[in-house]
Amino acid sequence: MSYGPNPWHQQSWDWRAAANFVGGGAGSGLIVAAALAGSGAWLFATGALLTGLGLLAVWAEIGRPLRALNVFLHPRRSWMSREAWVAPLLFAAVGAVLLALPYATAAAALLALAFVYCQARILQAAKGIAVWREPLTAPLVVVTGLAGGAGAWLLLTAPTTAAPLLAWLGFAALLAARLALWTAWRGRLRT
């Protein structure tokens, strides 16, 4: 590999960046699932914890962690900046859920959707990895996060109660949508 006038394409990110997208996607999806199911506040807190662990992992990836606050400087042109602005609002909304404030559940769910959408757009905007520029990348990442969160909700609620049929059908629909998007995404990459 060389730098300078000989460009190269980045092939992958390391585990810390991957942990950000897995934790952020599943955590956001869990918050959305908990809001839709009217679940207890502890599931919102678990979703926020997963999202926070993902952000902590990506912070550990930064070569100069003290410069991490620079991420807040460009919300007009950077999806990473937008994600950084949404994250504290999401954590505040989850805190409001824990305090049982009115409309906190809806706010947390909407902010969780905004967070996973920002993550999806970060990947799609990554110039170094050409296959992520495919237009289906963003919907695939969002649906993957929601499916992961729904699966986490089912796993976490199974010991205490049997999930209703509607929850299982929703999870199955998310898995089917994820499979369809992934298949279409892979097919478009082959061309």
PDB file of C-alpha atoms in Angstrom:
ATOM      1  CA  MET A   1       0.000   0.000   0.000  1.00  0.00           C
ATOM      2  CA  SER A   2       1.116   3.507  -0.660  1.00  0.00           C
ATOM      3  CA  TYR A   3      -0.205   6.933   0.159  1.00  0.00           C
ATOM      4  CA  GLY A   4      -0.024  10.232  -1.655  1.00  0.00           C
ATOM      5  CA  PRO A   5      -0.557  10.196  -5.413  1.00  0.00           C
ATOM      6  CA  ASN A   6      -1.319   6.465  -5.427  1.00  0.00           C
ATOM      7  CA  PRO A   7      -4.750   6.141  -3.778  1.00  0.00           C
ATOM      8  CA  TRP A   8      -5.897   2.947  -2.136  1.00  0.00           C
ATOM      9  CA  HIS A   9      -9.247   1.738  -0.848  1.00  0.00           C
ATOM     10  CA  GLN A  10      -9.675   0.863   2.780  1.00  0.00           C
ATOM     11  CA  GLN A  11     -10.839  -2.757   3.008  1.00  0.00           C
ATOM     12  CA  SER A  12     -12.296  -2.839   6.526  1.00  0.00           C
ATOM     13  CA  TRP A  13     -12.508  -1.175   9.906  1.00  0.00           C
ATOM     14  CA  ASP A  14     -11.208  -2.798  13.074  1.00  0.00           C
ATOM     15  CA  TRP A  15     -13.266  -4.323  15.883  1.00  0.00           C
ATOM     16  CA  ARG A  16     -13.676  -1.016  17.732  1.00  0.00           C
ATOM     17  CA  ALA A  17     -15.470   0.627  14.823  1.00  0.00           C
ATOM     18  CA  ALA A  18     -17.514  -2.522  14.265  1.00  0.00           C
ATOM     19  CA  ALA A  19     -18.445  -2.542  17.982  1.00  0.00           C
ATOM     20  CA  ASN A  20     -19.768   0.995  17.585  1.00  0.00           C
ATOM     21  CA  PHE A  21     -22.150  -0.031  14.826  1.00  0.00           C
ATOM     22  CA  VAL A  22     -23.187  -3.290  16.499  1.00  0.00           C
ATOM     23  CA  GLY A  23     -23.714  -1.682  19.912  1.00  0.00           C
ATOM     24  CA  GLY A  24     -25.314   1.456  18.533  1.00  0.00           C
ATOM     25  CA  GLY A  25     -27.588  -0.431  16.157  1.00  0.00           C
ATOM     26  CA  ALA A  26     -28.704  -3.094  18.623  1.00  0.00           C
ATOM     27  CA  GLY A  27     -28.995  -0.565  21.453  1.00  0.00           C
ATOM     28  CA  SER A  28     -31.099   1.795  19.367  1.00  0.00           C
ATOM     29  CA  GLY A  29     -33.192  -1.100  18.089  1.00  0.00           C
ATOM     30  CA  LEU A  30     -33.751  -2.291  21.660  1.00  0.00           C
ATOM     31  CA  ILE A  31     -34.968   1.180  22.679  1.00  0.00           C
ATOM     32  CA  VAL A  32     -37.390   1.250  19.738  1.00  0.00           C
ATOM     33  CA  ALA A  33     -38.627  -2.281  20.545  1.00  0.00           C
ATOM     34  CA  ALA A  34     -39.050  -1.409  24.217  1.00  0.00           C
ATOM     35  CA  ALA A  35     -41.026   1.699  23.295  1.00  0.00           C
ATOM     36  CA  LEU A  36     -43.303  -0.197  20.909  1.00  0.00           C
ATOM     37  CA  ALA A  37     -43.896  -2.946  23.467  1.00  0.00           C
ATOM     38  CA  GLY A  38     -44.428  -0.586  26.388  1.00  0.00           C
ATOM     39  CA  SER A  39     -41.648  -2.352  28.276  1.00  0.00           C
ATOM     40  CA  GLY A  40     -40.064  -1.466  31.573  1.00  0.00           C
ATOM     41  CA  ALA A  41     -37.490   1.272  31.900  1.00  0.00           C
ATOM     42  CA  TRP A  42     -34.664  -1.223  32.474  1.00  0.00           C
ATOM     43  CA  LEU A  43     -34.839  -2.235  28.794  1.00  0.00           C
ATOM     44  CA  PHE A  44     -34.406   1.398  27.754  1.00  0.00           C
ATOM     45  CA  ALA A  45     -31.411   1.625  30.080  1.00  0.00           C
ATOM     46  CA  THR A  46     -29.965  -1.560  28.583  1.00  0.00           C
ATOM     47  CA  GLY A  47     -30.369  -0.137  25.086  1.00  0.00           C
ATOM     48  CA  ALA A  48     -28.649   3.081  26.161  1.00  0.00           C
ATOM     49  CA  LEU A  49     -25.859   1.031  27.750  1.00  0.00           C
ATOM     50  CA  LEU A  50     -25.288  -0.887  24.498  1.00  0.00           C
ATOM     51  CA  THR A  51     -25.257   2.364  22.539  1.00  0.00           C
ATOM     52  CA  GLY A  52     -22.866   3.949  25.032  1.00  0.00           C
ATOM     53  CA  LEU A  53     -20.522   0.953  24.899  1.00  0.00           C
ATOM     54  CA  GLY A  54     -20.474   1.257  21.114  1.00  0.00           C
ATOM     55  CA  LEU A  55     -19.567   4.934  21.354  1.00  0.00           C
ATOM     56  CA  LEU A  56     -16.909   4.145  23.943  1.00  0.00           C
ATOM     57  CA  ALA A  57     -15.405   1.578  21.571  1.00  0.00           C
ATOM     58  CA  VAL A  58     -15.163   4.047  18.709  1.00  0.00           C
ATOM     59  CA  TRP A  59     -13.695   6.650  21.074  1.00  0.00           C
ATOM     60  CA  ALA A  60     -10.975   4.094  21.884  1.00  0.00           C
ATOM     61  CA  GLU A  61     -10.256   3.836  18.149  1.00  0.00           C
ATOM     62  CA  ILE A  62      -9.390   7.510  17.838  1.00  0.00           C
ATOM     63  CA  GLY A  63      -5.654   8.050  17.697  1.00  0.00           C
ATOM     64  CA  ARG A  64      -5.920  11.184  19.835  1.00  0.00           C
ATOM     65  CA  PRO A  65      -8.865  10.697  22.227  1.00  0.00           C
ATOM     66  CA  LEU A  66      -8.628  14.235  23.614  1.00  0.00           C
ATOM     67  CA  ARG A  67      -9.565  15.552  20.177  1.00  0.00           C
ATOM     68  CA  ALA A  68     -12.835  13.615  20.217  1.00  0.00           C
ATOM     69  CA  LEU A  69     -14.810  16.772  20.974  1.00  0.00           C
ATOM     70  CA  ASN A  70     -13.948  18.024  17.479  1.00  0.00           C
ATOM     71  CA  VAL A  71     -16.627  15.652  16.222  1.00  0.00           C
ATOM     72  CA  PHE A  72     -19.263  18.178  17.361  1.00  0.00           C
ATOM     73  CA  LEU A  73     -17.957  20.925  15.065  1.00  0.00           C
ATOM     74  CA  HIS A  74     -19.443  20.001  11.678  1.00  0.00           C
ATOM     75  CA  PRO A  75     -23.107  18.935  11.978  1.00  0.00           C
ATOM     76  CA  ARG A  76     -23.995  20.518   8.634  1.00  0.00           C
ATOM     77  CA  ARG A  77     -21.729  18.236   6.630  1.00  0.00           C
ATOM     78  CA  SER A  78     -20.794  15.248   8.784  1.00  0.00           C
ATOM     79  CA  TRP A  79     -23.054  12.353   9.724  1.00  0.00           C
ATOM     80  CA  MET A  80     -20.627  11.509  12.508  1.00  0.00           C
ATOM     81  CA  SER A  81     -21.190  14.996  13.944  1.00  0.00           C
ATOM     82  CA  ARG A  82     -24.936  14.496  13.691  1.00  0.00           C
ATOM     83  CA  GLU A  83     -24.616  11.166  15.492  1.00  0.00           C
ATOM     84  CA  ALA A  84     -22.584  12.909  18.192  1.00  0.00           C
ATOM     85  CA  TRP A  85     -25.321  15.529  18.626  1.00  0.00           C
ATOM     86  CA  VAL A  86     -28.106  12.926  18.752  1.00  0.00           C
ATOM     87  CA  ALA A  87     -26.362  10.665  21.311  1.00  0.00           C
ATOM     88  CA  PRO A  88     -26.619  12.968  24.372  1.00  0.00           C
ATOM     89  CA  LEU A  89     -30.232  13.743  23.490  1.00  0.00           C
ATOM     90  CA  LEU A  90     -30.932  10.008  23.288  1.00  0.00           C
ATOM     91  CA  PHE A  91     -29.307   9.401  26.681  1.00  0.00           C
ATOM     92  CA  ALA A  92     -31.290  12.305  28.168  1.00  0.00           C
ATOM     93  CA  ALA A  93     -34.523  10.868  26.753  1.00  0.00           C
ATOM     94  CA  VAL A  94     -33.716   7.467  28.266  1.00  0.00           C
ATOM     95  CA  GLY A  95     -33.054   9.251  31.562  1.00  0.00           C
ATOM     96  CA  ALA A  96     -36.486  10.843  31.220  1.00  0.00           C
ATOM     97  CA  VAL A  97     -37.959   7.360  30.679  1.00  0.00           C
ATOM     98  CA  LEU A  98     -36.291   6.228  33.906  1.00  0.00           C
ATOM     99  CA  LEU A  99     -37.914   9.204  35.668  1.00  0.00           C
ATOM    100  CA  ALA A 100     -41.287   8.309  34.074  1.00  0.00           C
ATOM    101  CA  LEU A 101     -41.685  11.730  32.474  1.00  0.00           C
ATOM    102  CA  PRO A 102     -44.505  12.165  29.959  1.00  0.00           C
ATOM    103  CA  TYR A 103     -43.683  11.592  26.272  1.00  0.00           C
ATOM    104  CA  ALA A 104     -40.216  10.320  27.184  1.00  0.00           C
ATOM    105  CA  THR A 105     -40.855   6.915  25.635  1.00  0.00           C
ATOM    106  CA  ALA A 106     -41.778   8.403  22.256  1.00  0.00           C
ATOM    107  CA  ALA A 107     -38.848  10.829  22.393  1.00  0.00           C
ATOM    108  CA  ALA A 108     -36.420   8.002  23.197  1.00  0.00           C
ATOM    109  CA  ALA A 109     -37.750   5.884  20.323  1.00  0.00           C
ATOM    110  CA  LEU A 110     -37.535   8.739  17.806  1.00  0.00           C
ATOM    111  CA  LEU A 111     -34.024   9.663  18.929  1.00  0.00           C
ATOM    112  CA  ALA A 112     -32.967   6.003  18.757  1.00  0.00           C
ATOM    113  CA  LEU A 113     -34.221   5.895  15.158  1.00  0.00           C
ATOM    114  CA  ALA A 114     -32.320   9.103  14.412  1.00  0.00           C
ATOM    115  CA  PHE A 115     -29.169   7.645  15.978  1.00  0.00           C
ATOM    116  CA  VAL A 116     -29.206   4.430  13.932  1.00  0.00           C
ATOM    117  CA  TYR A 117     -30.014   6.450  10.804  1.00  0.00           C
ATOM    118  CA  CYS A 118     -26.970   8.654  11.425  1.00  0.00           C
ATOM    119  CA  GLN A 119     -24.861   5.530  11.820  1.00  0.00           C
ATOM    120  CA  ALA A 120     -26.170   4.160   8.542  1.00  0.00           C
ATOM    121  CA  ARG A 121     -25.356   7.386   6.746  1.00  0.00           C
ATOM    122  CA  ILE A 122     -21.845   7.390   8.261  1.00  0.00           C
ATOM    123  CA  LEU A 123     -21.196   4.070   6.576  1.00  0.00           C
ATOM    124  CA  GLN A 124     -22.731   5.149   3.290  1.00  0.00           C
ATOM    125  CA  ALA A 125     -20.627   8.337   3.310  1.00  0.00           C
ATOM    126  CA  ALA A 126     -17.364   6.462   4.011  1.00  0.00           C
ATOM    127  CA  LYS A 127     -15.334   7.215   0.916  1.00  0.00           C
ATOM    128  CA  GLY A 128     -12.601   4.702   1.744  1.00  0.00           C
ATOM    129  CA  ILE A 129     -14.784   1.602   1.406  1.00  0.00           C
ATOM    130  CA  ALA A 130     -16.349   1.628  -2.032  1.00  0.00           C
ATOM    131  CA  VAL A 131     -19.031  -1.030  -1.450  1.00  0.00           C
ATOM    132  CA  TRP A 132     -20.585   1.037   1.346  1.00  0.00           C
ATOM    133  CA  ARG A 133     -21.444   3.797  -1.144  1.00  0.00           C
ATOM    134  CA  GLU A 134     -24.194   1.563  -2.537  1.00  0.00           C
ATOM    135  CA  PRO A 135     -27.572   3.312  -1.918  1.00  0.00           C
ATOM    136  CA  LEU A 136     -29.029   0.234  -0.171  1.00  0.00           C
ATOM    137  CA  THR A 137     -26.354   0.434   2.550  1.00  0.00           C
ATOM    138  CA  ALA A 138     -28.299   2.896   4.712  1.00  0.00           C
ATOM    139  CA  PRO A 139     -31.609   0.977   4.734  1.00  0.00           C
ATOM    140  CA  LEU A 140     -29.720  -2.276   5.309  1.00  0.00           C
ATOM    141  CA  VAL A 141     -27.914  -0.871   8.363  1.00  0.00           C
ATOM    142  CA  VAL A 142     -31.098   0.634   9.831  1.00  0.00           C
ATOM    143  CA  VAL A 143     -33.094  -2.586   9.415  1.00  0.00           C
ATOM    144  CA  THR A 144     -30.174  -4.622  10.787  1.00  0.00           C
ATOM    145  CA  GLY A 145     -30.092  -2.425  13.904  1.00  0.00           C
ATOM    146  CA  LEU A 146     -33.848  -2.700  14.400  1.00  0.00           C
ATOM    147  CA  ALA A 147     -33.768  -6.478  13.909  1.00  0.00           C
ATOM    148  CA  GLY A 148     -30.885  -6.784  16.373  1.00  0.00           C
ATOM    149  CA  GLY A 149     -32.772  -4.693  18.904  1.00  0.00           C
ATOM    150  CA  ALA A 150     -35.968  -6.690  18.458  1.00  0.00           C
ATOM    151  CA  GLY A 151     -34.011  -9.916  18.931  1.00  0.00           C
ATOM    152  CA  ALA A 152     -32.372  -8.505  22.048  1.00  0.00           C
ATOM    153  CA  TRP A 153     -35.801  -7.505  23.366  1.00  0.00           C
ATOM    154  CA  LEU A 154     -37.086 -11.040  22.839  1.00  0.00           C
ATOM    155  CA  LEU A 155     -34.049 -12.545  24.565  1.00  0.00           C
ATOM    156  CA  LEU A 156     -34.208 -10.175  27.515  1.00  0.00           C
ATOM    157  CA  THR A 157     -37.944 -10.525  28.102  1.00  0.00           C
ATOM    158  CA  ALA A 158     -38.147 -14.307  27.587  1.00  0.00           C
ATOM    159  CA  PRO A 159     -37.159 -15.231  31.184  1.00  0.00           C
ATOM    160  CA  THR A 160     -39.905 -13.066  32.688  1.00  0.00           C
ATOM    161  CA  THR A 161     -42.809 -13.416  30.276  1.00  0.00           C
ATOM    162  CA  ALA A 162     -43.824 -15.072  27.044  1.00  0.00           C
ATOM    163  CA  ALA A 163     -43.595 -12.645  24.143  1.00  0.00           C
ATOM    164  CA  PRO A 164     -46.877 -12.062  22.319  1.00  0.00           C
ATOM    165  CA  LEU A 165     -47.326 -13.422  18.825  1.00  0.00           C
ATOM    166  CA  LEU A 166     -47.236  -9.882  17.415  1.00  0.00           C
ATOM    167  CA  ALA A 167     -43.686  -9.400  18.771  1.00  0.00           C
ATOM    168  CA  TRP A 168     -42.515 -12.597  17.095  1.00  0.00           C
ATOM    169  CA  LEU A 169     -44.206 -11.612  13.836  1.00  0.00           C
ATOM    170  CA  GLY A 170     -42.552  -8.185  13.978  1.00  0.00           C
ATOM    171  CA  PHE A 171     -39.169  -9.781  14.576  1.00  0.00           C
ATOM    172  CA  ALA A 172     -39.740 -12.211  11.695  1.00  0.00           C
ATOM    173  CA  ALA A 173     -40.752  -9.310   9.423  1.00  0.00           C
ATOM    174  CA  LEU A 174     -37.572  -7.413  10.346  1.00  0.00           C
ATOM    175  CA  LEU A 175     -35.446 -10.493   9.660  1.00  0.00           C
ATOM    176  CA  ALA A 176     -37.177 -11.004   6.309  1.00  0.00           C
ATOM    177  CA  ALA A 177     -36.674  -7.340   5.389  1.00  0.00           C
ATOM    178  CA  ARG A 178     -33.029  -7.564   6.401  1.00  0.00           C
ATOM    179  CA  LEU A 179     -32.516 -10.682   4.291  1.00  0.00           C
ATOM    180  CA  ALA A 180     -34.239  -9.075   1.293  1.00  0.00           C
ATOM    181  CA  LEU A 181     -32.149  -5.893   1.603  1.00  0.00           C
ATOM    182  CA  TRP A 182     -28.925  -7.850   2.084  1.00  0.00           C
ATOM    183  CA  THR A 183     -29.674 -10.032  -0.951  1.00  0.00           C
ATOM    184  CA  ALA A 184     -30.491  -6.983  -3.096  1.00  0.00           C
ATOM    185  CA  TRP A 185     -27.389  -5.149  -1.800  1.00  0.00           C
ATOM    186  CA  ARG A 186     -25.135  -8.104  -2.622  1.00  0.00           C
ATOM    187  CA  GLY A 187     -26.719  -8.496  -6.041  1.00  0.00           C
ATOM    188  CA  ARG A 188     -26.180  -4.837  -6.898  1.00  0.00           C
ATOM    189  CA  LEU A 189     -22.550  -5.066  -5.782  1.00  0.00           C
ATOM    190  CA  ARG A 190     -21.911  -7.951  -8.174  1.00  0.00           C
ATOM    191  CA  THR A 191     -22.750  -5.688 -11.123  1.00  0.00           C
TER     192      THR A 191
END
